[in-house]
Coordinates of C-alpha atoms in Angstrom, one line a residue:
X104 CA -43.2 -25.0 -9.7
X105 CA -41.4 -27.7 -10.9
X106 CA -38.3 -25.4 -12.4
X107 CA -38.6 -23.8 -8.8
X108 CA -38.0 -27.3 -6.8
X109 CA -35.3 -28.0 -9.2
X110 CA -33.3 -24.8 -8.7
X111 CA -33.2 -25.1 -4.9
X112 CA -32.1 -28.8 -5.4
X113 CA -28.9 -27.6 -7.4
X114 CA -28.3 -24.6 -5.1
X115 CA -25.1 -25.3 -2.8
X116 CA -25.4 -24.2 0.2
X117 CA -21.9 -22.6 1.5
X118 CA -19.2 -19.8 2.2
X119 CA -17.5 -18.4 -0.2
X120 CA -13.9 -19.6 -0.4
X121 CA -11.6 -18.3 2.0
X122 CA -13.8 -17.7 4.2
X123 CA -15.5 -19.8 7.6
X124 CA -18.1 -19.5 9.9
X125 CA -16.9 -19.3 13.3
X126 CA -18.2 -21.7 17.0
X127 CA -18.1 -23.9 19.4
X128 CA -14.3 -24.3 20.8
X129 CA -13.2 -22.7 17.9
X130 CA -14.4 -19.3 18.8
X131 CA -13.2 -19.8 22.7
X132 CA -10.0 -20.4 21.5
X133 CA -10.3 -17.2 18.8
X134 CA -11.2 -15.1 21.9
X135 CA -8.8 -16.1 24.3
X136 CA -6.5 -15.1 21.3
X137 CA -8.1 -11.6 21.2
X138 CA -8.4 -11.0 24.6
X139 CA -4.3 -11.8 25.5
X140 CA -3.8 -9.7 22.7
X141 CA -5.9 -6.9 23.8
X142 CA -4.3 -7.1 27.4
X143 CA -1.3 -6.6 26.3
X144 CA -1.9 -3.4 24.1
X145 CA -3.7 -1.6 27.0
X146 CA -0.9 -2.5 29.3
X147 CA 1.4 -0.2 26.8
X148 CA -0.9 2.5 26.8
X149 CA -2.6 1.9 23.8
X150 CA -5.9 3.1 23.2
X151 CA -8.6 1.7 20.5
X152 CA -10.1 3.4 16.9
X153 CA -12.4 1.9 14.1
X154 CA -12.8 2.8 10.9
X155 CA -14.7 1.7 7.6
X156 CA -14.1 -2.1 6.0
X157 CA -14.3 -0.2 2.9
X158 CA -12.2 3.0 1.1
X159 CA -12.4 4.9 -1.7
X160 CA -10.1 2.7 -4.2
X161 CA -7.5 5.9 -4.8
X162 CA -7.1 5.9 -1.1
X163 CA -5.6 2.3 -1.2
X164 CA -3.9 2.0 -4.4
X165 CA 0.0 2.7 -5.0
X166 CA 0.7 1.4 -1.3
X167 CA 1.2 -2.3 -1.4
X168 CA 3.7 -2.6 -4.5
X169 CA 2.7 -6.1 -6.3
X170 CA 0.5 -7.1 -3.8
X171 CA -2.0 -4.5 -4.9
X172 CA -3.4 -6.9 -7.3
X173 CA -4.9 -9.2 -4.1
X174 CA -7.0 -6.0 -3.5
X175 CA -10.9 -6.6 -3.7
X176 CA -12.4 -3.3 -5.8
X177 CA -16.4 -2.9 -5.0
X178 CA -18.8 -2.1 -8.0
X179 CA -19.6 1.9 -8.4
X180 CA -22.2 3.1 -6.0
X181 CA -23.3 6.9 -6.4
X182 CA -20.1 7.8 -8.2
X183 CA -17.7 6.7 -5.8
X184 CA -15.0 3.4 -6.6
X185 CA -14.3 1.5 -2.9
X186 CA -12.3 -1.3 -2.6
X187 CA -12.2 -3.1 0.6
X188 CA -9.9 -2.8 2.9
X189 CA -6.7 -4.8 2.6
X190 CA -4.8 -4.0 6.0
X191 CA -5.3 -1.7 8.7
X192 CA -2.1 0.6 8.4
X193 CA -3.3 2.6 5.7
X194 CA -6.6 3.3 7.1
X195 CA -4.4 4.4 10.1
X196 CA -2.3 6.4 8.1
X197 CA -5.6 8.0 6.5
X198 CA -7.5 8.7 9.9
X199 CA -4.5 10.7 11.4
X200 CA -4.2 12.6 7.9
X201 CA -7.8 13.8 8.3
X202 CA -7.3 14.2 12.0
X203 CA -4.3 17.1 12.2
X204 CA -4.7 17.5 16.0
X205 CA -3.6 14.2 16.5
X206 CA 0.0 14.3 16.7
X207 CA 1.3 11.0 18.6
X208 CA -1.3 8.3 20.0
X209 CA -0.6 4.3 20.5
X210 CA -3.4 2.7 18.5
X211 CA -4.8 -0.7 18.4
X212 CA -7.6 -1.7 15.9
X213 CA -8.7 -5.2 15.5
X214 CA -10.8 -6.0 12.7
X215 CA -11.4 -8.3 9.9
X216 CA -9.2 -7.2 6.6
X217 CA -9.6 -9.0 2.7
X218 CA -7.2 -9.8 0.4
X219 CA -7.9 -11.8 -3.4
X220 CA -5.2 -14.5 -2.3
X221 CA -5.1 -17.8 -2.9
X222 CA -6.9 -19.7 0.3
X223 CA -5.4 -22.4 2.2
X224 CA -7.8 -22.6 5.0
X225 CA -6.3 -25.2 7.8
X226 CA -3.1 -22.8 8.0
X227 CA -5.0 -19.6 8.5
X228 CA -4.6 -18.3 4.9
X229 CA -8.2 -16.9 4.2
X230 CA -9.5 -14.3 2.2
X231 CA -11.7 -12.2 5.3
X232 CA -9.2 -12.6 8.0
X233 CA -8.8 -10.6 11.7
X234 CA -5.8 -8.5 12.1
X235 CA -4.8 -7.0 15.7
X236 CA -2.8 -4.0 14.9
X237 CA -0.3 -1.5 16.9
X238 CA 1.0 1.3 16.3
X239 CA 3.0 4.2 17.9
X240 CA 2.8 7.5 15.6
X241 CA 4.9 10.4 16.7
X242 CA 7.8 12.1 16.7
X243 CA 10.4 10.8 19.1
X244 CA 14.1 10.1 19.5
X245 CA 15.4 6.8 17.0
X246 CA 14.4 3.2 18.0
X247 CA 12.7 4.1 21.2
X248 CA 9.3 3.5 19.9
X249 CA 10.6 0.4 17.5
X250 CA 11.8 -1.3 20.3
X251 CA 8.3 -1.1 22.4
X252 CA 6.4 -2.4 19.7
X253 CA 9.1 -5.7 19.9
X254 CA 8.7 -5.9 23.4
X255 CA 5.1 -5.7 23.0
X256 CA 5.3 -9.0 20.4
X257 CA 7.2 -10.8 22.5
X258 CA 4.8 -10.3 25.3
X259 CA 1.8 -11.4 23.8
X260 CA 3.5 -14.4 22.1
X261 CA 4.2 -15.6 25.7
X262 CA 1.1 -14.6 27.0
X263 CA -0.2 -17.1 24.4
X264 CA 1.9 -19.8 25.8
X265 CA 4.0 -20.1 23.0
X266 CA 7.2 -20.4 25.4
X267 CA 9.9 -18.9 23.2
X268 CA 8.6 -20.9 20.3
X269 CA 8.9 -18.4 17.8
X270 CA 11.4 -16.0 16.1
X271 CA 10.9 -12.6 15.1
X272 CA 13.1 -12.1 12.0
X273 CA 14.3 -8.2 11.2
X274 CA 15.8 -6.2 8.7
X275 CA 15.9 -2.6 7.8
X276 CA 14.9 -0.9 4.2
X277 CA 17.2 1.5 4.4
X278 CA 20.0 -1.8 4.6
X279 CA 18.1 -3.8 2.0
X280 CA 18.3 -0.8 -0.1
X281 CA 21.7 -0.5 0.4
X282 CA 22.3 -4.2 -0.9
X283 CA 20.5 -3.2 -4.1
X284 CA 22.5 -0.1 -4.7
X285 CA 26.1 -1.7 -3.9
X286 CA 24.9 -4.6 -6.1
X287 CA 24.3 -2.4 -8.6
X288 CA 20.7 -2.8 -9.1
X289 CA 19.0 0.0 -11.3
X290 CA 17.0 2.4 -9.0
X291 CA 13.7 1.8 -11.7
X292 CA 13.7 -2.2 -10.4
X293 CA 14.2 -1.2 -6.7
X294 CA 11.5 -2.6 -5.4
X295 CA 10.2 -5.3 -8.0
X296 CA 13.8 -6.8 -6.7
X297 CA 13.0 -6.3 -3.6
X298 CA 9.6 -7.7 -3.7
X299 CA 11.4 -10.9 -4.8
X300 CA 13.8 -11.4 -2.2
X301 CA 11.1 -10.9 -0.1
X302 CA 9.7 -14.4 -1.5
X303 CA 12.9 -16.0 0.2
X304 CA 10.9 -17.4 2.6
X305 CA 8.8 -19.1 0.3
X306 CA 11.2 -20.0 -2.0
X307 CA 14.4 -21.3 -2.1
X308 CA 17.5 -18.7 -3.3
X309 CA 17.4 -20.5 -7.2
X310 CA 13.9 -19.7 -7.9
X311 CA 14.0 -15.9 -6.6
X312 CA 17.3 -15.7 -8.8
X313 CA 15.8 -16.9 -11.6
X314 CA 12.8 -14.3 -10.9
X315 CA 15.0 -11.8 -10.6
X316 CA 16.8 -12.5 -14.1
X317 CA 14.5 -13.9 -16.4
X318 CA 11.4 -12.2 -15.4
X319 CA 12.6 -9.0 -13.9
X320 CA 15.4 -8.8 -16.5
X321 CA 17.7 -7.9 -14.0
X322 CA 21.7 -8.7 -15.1
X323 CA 22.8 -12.4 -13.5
X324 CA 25.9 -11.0 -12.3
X325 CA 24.3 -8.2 -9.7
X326 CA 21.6 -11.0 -8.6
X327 CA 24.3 -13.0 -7.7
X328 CA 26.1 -9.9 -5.7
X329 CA 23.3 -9.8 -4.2
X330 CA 23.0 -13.6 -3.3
X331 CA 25.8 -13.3 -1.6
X332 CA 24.3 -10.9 1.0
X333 CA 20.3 -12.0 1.4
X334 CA 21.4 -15.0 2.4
X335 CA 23.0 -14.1 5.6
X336 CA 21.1 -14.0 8.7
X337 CA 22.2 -13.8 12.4
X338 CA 22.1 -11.4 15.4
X339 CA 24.8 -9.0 16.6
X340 CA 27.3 -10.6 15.2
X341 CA 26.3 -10.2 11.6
X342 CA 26.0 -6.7 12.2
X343 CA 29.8 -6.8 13.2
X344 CA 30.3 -8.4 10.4
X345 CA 28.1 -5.7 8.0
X346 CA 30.4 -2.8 9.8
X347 CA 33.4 -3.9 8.6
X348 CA 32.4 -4.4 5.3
X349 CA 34.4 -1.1 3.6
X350 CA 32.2 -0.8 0.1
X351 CA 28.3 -1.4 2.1
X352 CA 29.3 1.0 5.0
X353 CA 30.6 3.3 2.5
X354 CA 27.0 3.5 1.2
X355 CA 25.1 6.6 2.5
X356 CA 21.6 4.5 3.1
X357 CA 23.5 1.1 4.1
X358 CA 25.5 3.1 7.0
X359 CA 21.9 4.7 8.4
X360 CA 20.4 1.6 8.3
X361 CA 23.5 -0.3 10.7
X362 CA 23.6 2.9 13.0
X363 CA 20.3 2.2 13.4
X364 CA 20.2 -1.5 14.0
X365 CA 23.1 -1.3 16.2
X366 CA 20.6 0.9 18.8
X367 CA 17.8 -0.6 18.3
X368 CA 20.2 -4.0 19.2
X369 CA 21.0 -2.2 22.6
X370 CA 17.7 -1.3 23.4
X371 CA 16.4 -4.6 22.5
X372 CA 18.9 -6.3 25.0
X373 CA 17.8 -4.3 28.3
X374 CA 13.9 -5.1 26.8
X375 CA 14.9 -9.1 27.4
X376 CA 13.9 -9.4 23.6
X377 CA 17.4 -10.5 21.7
X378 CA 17.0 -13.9 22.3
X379 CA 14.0 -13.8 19.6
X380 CA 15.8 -12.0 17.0
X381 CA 17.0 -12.7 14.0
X382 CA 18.6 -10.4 11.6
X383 CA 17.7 -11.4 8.3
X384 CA 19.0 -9.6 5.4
X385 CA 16.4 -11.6 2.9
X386 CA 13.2 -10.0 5.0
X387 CA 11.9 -7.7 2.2
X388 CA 8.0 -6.5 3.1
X389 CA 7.0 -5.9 -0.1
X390 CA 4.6 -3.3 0.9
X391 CA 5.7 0.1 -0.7
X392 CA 5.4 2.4 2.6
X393 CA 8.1 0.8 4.7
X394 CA 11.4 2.9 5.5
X395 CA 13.1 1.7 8.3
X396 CA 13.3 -1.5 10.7
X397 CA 10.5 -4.0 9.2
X398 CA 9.9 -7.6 11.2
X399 CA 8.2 -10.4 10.9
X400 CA 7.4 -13.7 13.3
X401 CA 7.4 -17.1 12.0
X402 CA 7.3 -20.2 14.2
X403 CA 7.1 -23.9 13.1
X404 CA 4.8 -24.5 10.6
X405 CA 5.5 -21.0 9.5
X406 CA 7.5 -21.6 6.5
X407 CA 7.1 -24.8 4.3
X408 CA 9.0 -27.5 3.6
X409 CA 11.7 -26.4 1.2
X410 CA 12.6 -29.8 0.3
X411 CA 9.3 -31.5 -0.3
X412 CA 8.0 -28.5 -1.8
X413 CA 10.8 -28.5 -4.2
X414 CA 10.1 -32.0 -5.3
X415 CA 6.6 -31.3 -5.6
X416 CA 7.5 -28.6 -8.1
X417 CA 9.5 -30.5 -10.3
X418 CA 7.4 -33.3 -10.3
X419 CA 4.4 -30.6 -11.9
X420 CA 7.1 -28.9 -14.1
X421 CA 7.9 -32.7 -15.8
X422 CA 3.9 -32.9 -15.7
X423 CA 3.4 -29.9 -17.8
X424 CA 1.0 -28.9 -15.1
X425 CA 0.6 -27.3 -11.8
X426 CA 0.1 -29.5 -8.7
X427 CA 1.3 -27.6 -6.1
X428 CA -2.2 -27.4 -4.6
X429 CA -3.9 -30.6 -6.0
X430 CA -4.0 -32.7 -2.8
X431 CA -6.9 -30.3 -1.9
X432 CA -8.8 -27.4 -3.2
X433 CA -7.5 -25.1 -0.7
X434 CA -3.7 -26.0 -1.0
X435 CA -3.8 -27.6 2.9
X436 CA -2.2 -30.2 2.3
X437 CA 0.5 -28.7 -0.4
X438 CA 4.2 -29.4 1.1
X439 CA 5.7 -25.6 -0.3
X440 CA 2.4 -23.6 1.7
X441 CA 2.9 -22.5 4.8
X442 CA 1.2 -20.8 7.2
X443 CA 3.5 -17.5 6.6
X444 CA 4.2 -14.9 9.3
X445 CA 2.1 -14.6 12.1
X446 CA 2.5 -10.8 12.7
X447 CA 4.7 -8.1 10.9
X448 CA 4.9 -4.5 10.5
X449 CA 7.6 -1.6 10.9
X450 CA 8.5 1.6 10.4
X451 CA 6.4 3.5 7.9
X452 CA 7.6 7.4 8.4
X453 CA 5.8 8.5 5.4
X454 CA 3.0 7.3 4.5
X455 CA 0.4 10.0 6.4
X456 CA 1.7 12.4 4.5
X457 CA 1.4 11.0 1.1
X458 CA -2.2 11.8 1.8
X459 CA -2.2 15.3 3.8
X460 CA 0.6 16.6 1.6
X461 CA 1.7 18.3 4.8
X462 CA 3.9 17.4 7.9
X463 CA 4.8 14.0 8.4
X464 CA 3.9 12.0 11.0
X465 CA 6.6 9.2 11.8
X466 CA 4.4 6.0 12.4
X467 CA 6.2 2.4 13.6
X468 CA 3.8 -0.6 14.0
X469 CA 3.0 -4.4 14.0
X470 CA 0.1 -6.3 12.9
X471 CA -0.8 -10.1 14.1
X472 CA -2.7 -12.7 11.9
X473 CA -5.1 -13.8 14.7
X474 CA -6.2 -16.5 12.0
X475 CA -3.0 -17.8 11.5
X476 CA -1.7 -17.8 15.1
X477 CA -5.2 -19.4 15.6
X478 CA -4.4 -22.5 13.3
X479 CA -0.8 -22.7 14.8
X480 CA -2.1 -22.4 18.6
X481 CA -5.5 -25.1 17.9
X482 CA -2.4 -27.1 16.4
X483 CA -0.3 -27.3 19.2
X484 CA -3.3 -27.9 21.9
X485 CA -4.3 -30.6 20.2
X486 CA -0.8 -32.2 19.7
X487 CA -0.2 -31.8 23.7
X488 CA -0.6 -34.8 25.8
X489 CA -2.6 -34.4 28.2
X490 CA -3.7 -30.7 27.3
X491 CA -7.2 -30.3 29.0
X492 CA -10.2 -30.0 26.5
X493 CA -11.2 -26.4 25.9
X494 CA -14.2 -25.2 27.6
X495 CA -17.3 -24.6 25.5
X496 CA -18.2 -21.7 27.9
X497 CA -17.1 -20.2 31.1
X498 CA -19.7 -21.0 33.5
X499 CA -18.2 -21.3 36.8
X500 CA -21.1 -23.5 38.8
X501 CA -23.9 -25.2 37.3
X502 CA -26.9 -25.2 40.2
X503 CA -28.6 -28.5 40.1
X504 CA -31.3 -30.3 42.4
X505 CA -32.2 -34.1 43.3
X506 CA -34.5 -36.0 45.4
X507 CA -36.4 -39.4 45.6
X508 CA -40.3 -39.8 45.1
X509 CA -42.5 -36.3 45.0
X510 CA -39.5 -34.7 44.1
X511 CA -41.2 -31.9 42.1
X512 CA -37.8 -30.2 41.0
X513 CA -37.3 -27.2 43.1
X514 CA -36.9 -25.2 40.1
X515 CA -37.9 -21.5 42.0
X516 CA -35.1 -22.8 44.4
X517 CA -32.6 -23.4 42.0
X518 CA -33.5 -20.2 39.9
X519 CA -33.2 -18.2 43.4
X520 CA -29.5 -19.8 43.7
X521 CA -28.4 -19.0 40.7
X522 CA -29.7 -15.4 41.3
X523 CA -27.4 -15.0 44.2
X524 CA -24.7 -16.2 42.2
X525 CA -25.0 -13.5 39.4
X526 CA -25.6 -10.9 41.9
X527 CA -22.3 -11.8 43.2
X528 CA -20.6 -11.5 39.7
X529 CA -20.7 -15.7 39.6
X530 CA -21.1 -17.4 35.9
X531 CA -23.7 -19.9 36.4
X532 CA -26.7 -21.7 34.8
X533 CA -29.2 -24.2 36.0
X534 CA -31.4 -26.9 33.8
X535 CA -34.7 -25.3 31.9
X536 CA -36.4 -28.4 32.6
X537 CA -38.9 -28.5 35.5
X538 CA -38.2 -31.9 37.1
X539 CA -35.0 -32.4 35.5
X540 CA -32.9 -36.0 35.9
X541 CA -29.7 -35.9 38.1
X542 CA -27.8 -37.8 35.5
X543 CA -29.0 -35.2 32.6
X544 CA -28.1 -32.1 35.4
X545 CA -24.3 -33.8 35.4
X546 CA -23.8 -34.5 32.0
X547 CA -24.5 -30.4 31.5
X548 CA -22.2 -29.7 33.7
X549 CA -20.0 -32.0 31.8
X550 CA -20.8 -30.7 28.2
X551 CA -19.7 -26.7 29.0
X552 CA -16.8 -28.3 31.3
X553 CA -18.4 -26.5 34.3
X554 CA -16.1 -27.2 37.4
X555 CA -18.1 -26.7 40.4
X556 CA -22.0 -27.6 41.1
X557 CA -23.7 -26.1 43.7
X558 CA -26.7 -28.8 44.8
X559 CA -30.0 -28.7 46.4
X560 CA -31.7 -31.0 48.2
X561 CA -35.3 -30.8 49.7
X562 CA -33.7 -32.0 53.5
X563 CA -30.7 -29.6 53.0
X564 CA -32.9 -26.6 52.4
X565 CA -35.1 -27.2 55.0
X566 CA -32.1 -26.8 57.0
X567 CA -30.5 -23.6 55.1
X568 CA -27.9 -25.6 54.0
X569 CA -26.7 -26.6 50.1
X570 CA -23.7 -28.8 49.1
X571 CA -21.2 -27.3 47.1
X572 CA -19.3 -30.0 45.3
X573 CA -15.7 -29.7 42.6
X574 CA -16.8 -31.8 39.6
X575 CA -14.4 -34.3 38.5
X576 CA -12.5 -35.1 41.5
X577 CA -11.2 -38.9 41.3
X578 CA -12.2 -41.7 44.0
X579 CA -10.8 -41.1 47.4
X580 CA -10.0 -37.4 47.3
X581 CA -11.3 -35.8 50.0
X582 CA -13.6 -33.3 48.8
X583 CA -15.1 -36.0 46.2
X584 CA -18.5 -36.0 48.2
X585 CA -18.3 -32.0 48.8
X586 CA -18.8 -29.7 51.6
X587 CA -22.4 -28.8 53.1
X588 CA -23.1 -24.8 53.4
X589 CA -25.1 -22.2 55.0
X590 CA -27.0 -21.2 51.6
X591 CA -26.5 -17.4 52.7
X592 CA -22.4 -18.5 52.4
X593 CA -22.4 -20.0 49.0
X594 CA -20.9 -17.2 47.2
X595 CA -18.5 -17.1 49.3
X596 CA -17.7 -20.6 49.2
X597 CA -17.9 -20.5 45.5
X598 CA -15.7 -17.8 45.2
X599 CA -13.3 -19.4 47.5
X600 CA -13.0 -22.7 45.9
X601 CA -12.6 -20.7 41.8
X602 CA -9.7 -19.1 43.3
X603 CA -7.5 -22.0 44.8
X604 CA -8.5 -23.5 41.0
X605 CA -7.0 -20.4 39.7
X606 CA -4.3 -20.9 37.0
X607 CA -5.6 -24.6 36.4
X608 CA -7.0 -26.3 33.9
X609 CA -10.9 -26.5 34.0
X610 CA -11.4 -30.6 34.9
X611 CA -13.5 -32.7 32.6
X612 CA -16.1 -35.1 33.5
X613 CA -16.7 -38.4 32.2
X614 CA -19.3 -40.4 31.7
X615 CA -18.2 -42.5 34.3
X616 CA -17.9 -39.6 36.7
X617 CA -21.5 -38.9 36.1
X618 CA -23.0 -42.1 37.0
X619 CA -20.6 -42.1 40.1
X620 CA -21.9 -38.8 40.9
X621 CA -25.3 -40.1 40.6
X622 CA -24.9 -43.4 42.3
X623 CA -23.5 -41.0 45.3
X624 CA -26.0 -38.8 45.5
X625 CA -29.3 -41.3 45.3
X626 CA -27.5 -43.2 48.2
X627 CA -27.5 -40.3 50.2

């Protein structure tokens, strides 16, 4: 008995790392993200699958170059190896393989993904993560599809009141491959080159060359060729600029990849969507299946601090050590972590077939980090002045009941109120407790940020009335005391008030609201 007691003492009770439990405000503000998202992709047509959270491990190996390694393999069970799934693309690109009828669909799949990264939990980089994915898969005429899918990006980043704050930085394999082969870069270090440039981001250009050199063994005069284009980034202009250069354009894969840019550019521009871009010849995607335009969005907070994080390096290289993530166990706090990208995708023309061995099925898509645009969007309500606390629910009216001595609750009459207000699709809720206390009845309401009360009375029912009353109203505003109505008109009256507060904030109560409110009412 006593080893027993002893183990359950020294048992830690906790989630693994990289990983959270989810509630409270948390999860209203992780469903508001799901649900703009969600909007969105129905409003283009999209339509929704599901699929394991495990494959078999052959169906997801080869396809994500070095980051294959972050994949999580599952033990043997009944003769089959599964590893867990890392993104939602390949699963995509599996489904439609076994499904040959399919031919084009817009998709969206949300669901959570796992990679074996390193966590840094307060900017969204976990280990069991959501991903919202879209994709259009089907044969059509260049770009048309591409340029939906950035539409689509910018869209939900505004629906998620990010006001233009945000960039969505693109570049095109075929261009990037063009780079490497002008440069002179031997085709067997293709894409371990560009799987470093891809770090660019992360990185600053001497630390990617000195990958490039000294691990990769790639010749320092072609990494600094190539310097001298990944650096560039711009819009239309740069593309001008690409065009008249004779030895890229010269380049079979180099000149595909501008004809293509240059339409996707003028497609992009009657979308409303070129003020977001930015063409960015160091966007790599080290993912192996990419072939055309690939994207990805950053916004403040995004990348890290270059500068800091630099210091910080050198200061651990002089150490002997590494304390790039020593602040805190999860590498919060480290300068050189950002949050990364909030979405990416792009074109990915042949990766279905890799597993039907049959007709390809072009595919173009975009995936968004809901827990990093999470981190980033909790972030910025908190850092607004005056921002309006988020809701802990979305009750509507909360149905409460005073009265002076006898008062014996008038719980069925509450209970029959808030009947009527579900029948007539109302979100409400009423106090469990028999003869409940005005005060505790307000600070409910107050606690889930309800913004309307409906309120009974024993004289006001006896004359079929009930007072329906805006919580939070400040002294002096006419409809502090609220309005008396015939109880047969209260969903009506509800309804009306909810949709003059459409669009605004839900108003807090404070504790000096409730005992006004109490004060009020025992008066009258």
């Amino acid at each position: 008995m006593a080893k027993d007691k002893e183990a359950k003492q020294q048992f830690q009770l906790k989630v693994p790392k990289g990983t959270k439990d989810w509630a409270g405000t948390d999860m209203i503000i992780r469903d508001k993200i799901f649900s703009t998202i969600t909007d969105v992709f129905k409003r283009h047509g999209a339509t929704t699958i599901d699929t394991p959270v495990f494959e078999l491990k052959e169906i997801l190996s080869g396809k994500y170059g070095e980051d294959s390694k972050l994949i999580y393999d599952l033990a043997d069970q009944g003769g089959e190896l599964c590893s867990l799934r890392y993104d939602l693309t390949v699963p995509f690109a599996r489904w439609l393989a076994m499904n040959a009828s399919v031919q084009s669909i817009k998709r969206y799949h949300i669901a959570k993904v796992y990679r074996r990264d390193a966590p840094a939990m307060s900017k969204g980089r976990m280990r069991e993560f959501y991903q919202c994915d879209f994709d259009i898969a089907g044969t059509y005429d260049p770009m048309l599809p591409d340029a939906e899918i950035l539409r689509i990006t910018c869209e939900i980043f505004e629906g998620l009141g990010w006001d233009g704050k945000y960039t969505i930085k693109l570049n095109h394999r075929k261009i990037l491959d063009g780079v490497f082969e002008v440069c002179g870069v031997p085709k067997d270090k293709l894409r371990t080159i560009s799987s470093a440039v891809d770090k660019l981001d992360k990185a600053p250009w001497d630390e990617v060359r000195r990958e490039m050199t000294e691990e990769k063994g790639l010749d320092p005069d072609v990494a600094d060729k190539i310097g001298g284009y990944v650096v560039r980034k711009g819009g239309k202009e740069l593309l001008e600029t690409l065009k008249k250069d004779e030895a890229f354009v010269a380049n079979a894969s180099a000149k595909q990849g501008l004809e293509d840019m240059a339409l996707l550019f003028d497609y992009l521009d009657v979308f409303a969507v070129l003020p977001r871009i930015s063409f960015d010849l160091s966007l790599a995607r080290g993912l192996d299946y990419y072939t055309g335009v690939i994207y990805e969005v950053v916004t403040e907070g995004s990348a890290p601090s270059t500068s800091e994080g630099q210091k910080v390096q050198q200061r651990a290289k002089k150490e002997g050590k590494d304390k790039a993530r020593d602040a805190d166990e999860d590498g919060s706090s480290d300068p050189y972590v950002g949050v990364g990208s909030v979405a990416a995708g792009g074109r990915y023309d042949e990766l279905v077939g890799m597993f039907s061995g049959k007709a390809q099925i072009p595919c173009v898509g975009i995936s968004f980090g809901v827990d990093r645009i999470f981190s980033i969007t909790k972030a910025r309500t908190e850092r607004a002045k005056g921002a309006a606390a988020v809701r802990a629910n979305e009750v509507d009216v909360y149905v409460m009941a005073f009265g002076g001595k006898g008062f014996d609750g008038l719980l069925k009459e509450r209970m029959e109120v808030a009947t009527t207000l579900w029948d007539g699709g109302i979100k409400a809720e009423f106090s469990y407790k028999l003869k409940p206390k005005l005060a505790a009845q307000f600070k409910s309401a107050e606690a889930g940020g309800v913004p309307l009360a409906v309120i009974l009375g024993a004289d006001e029912l006896a004359a079929g009335q009930v007072r329906v009353k805006e919580l939070g109203l400040p002294d002096g505003h006419a409809d502090k005391d609220g309005v008396l109505v015939a109880k047969a008109r209260v969903v009506d009256e509800v309804r009306e008030r909810l949709g003059r507060r459409q669009g605004a904030s839900a108003a807090g109560v404070g504790v000096g609201v409730v005992e006004d409110e109490v004060a009020r009412l025992s008066v009258a």
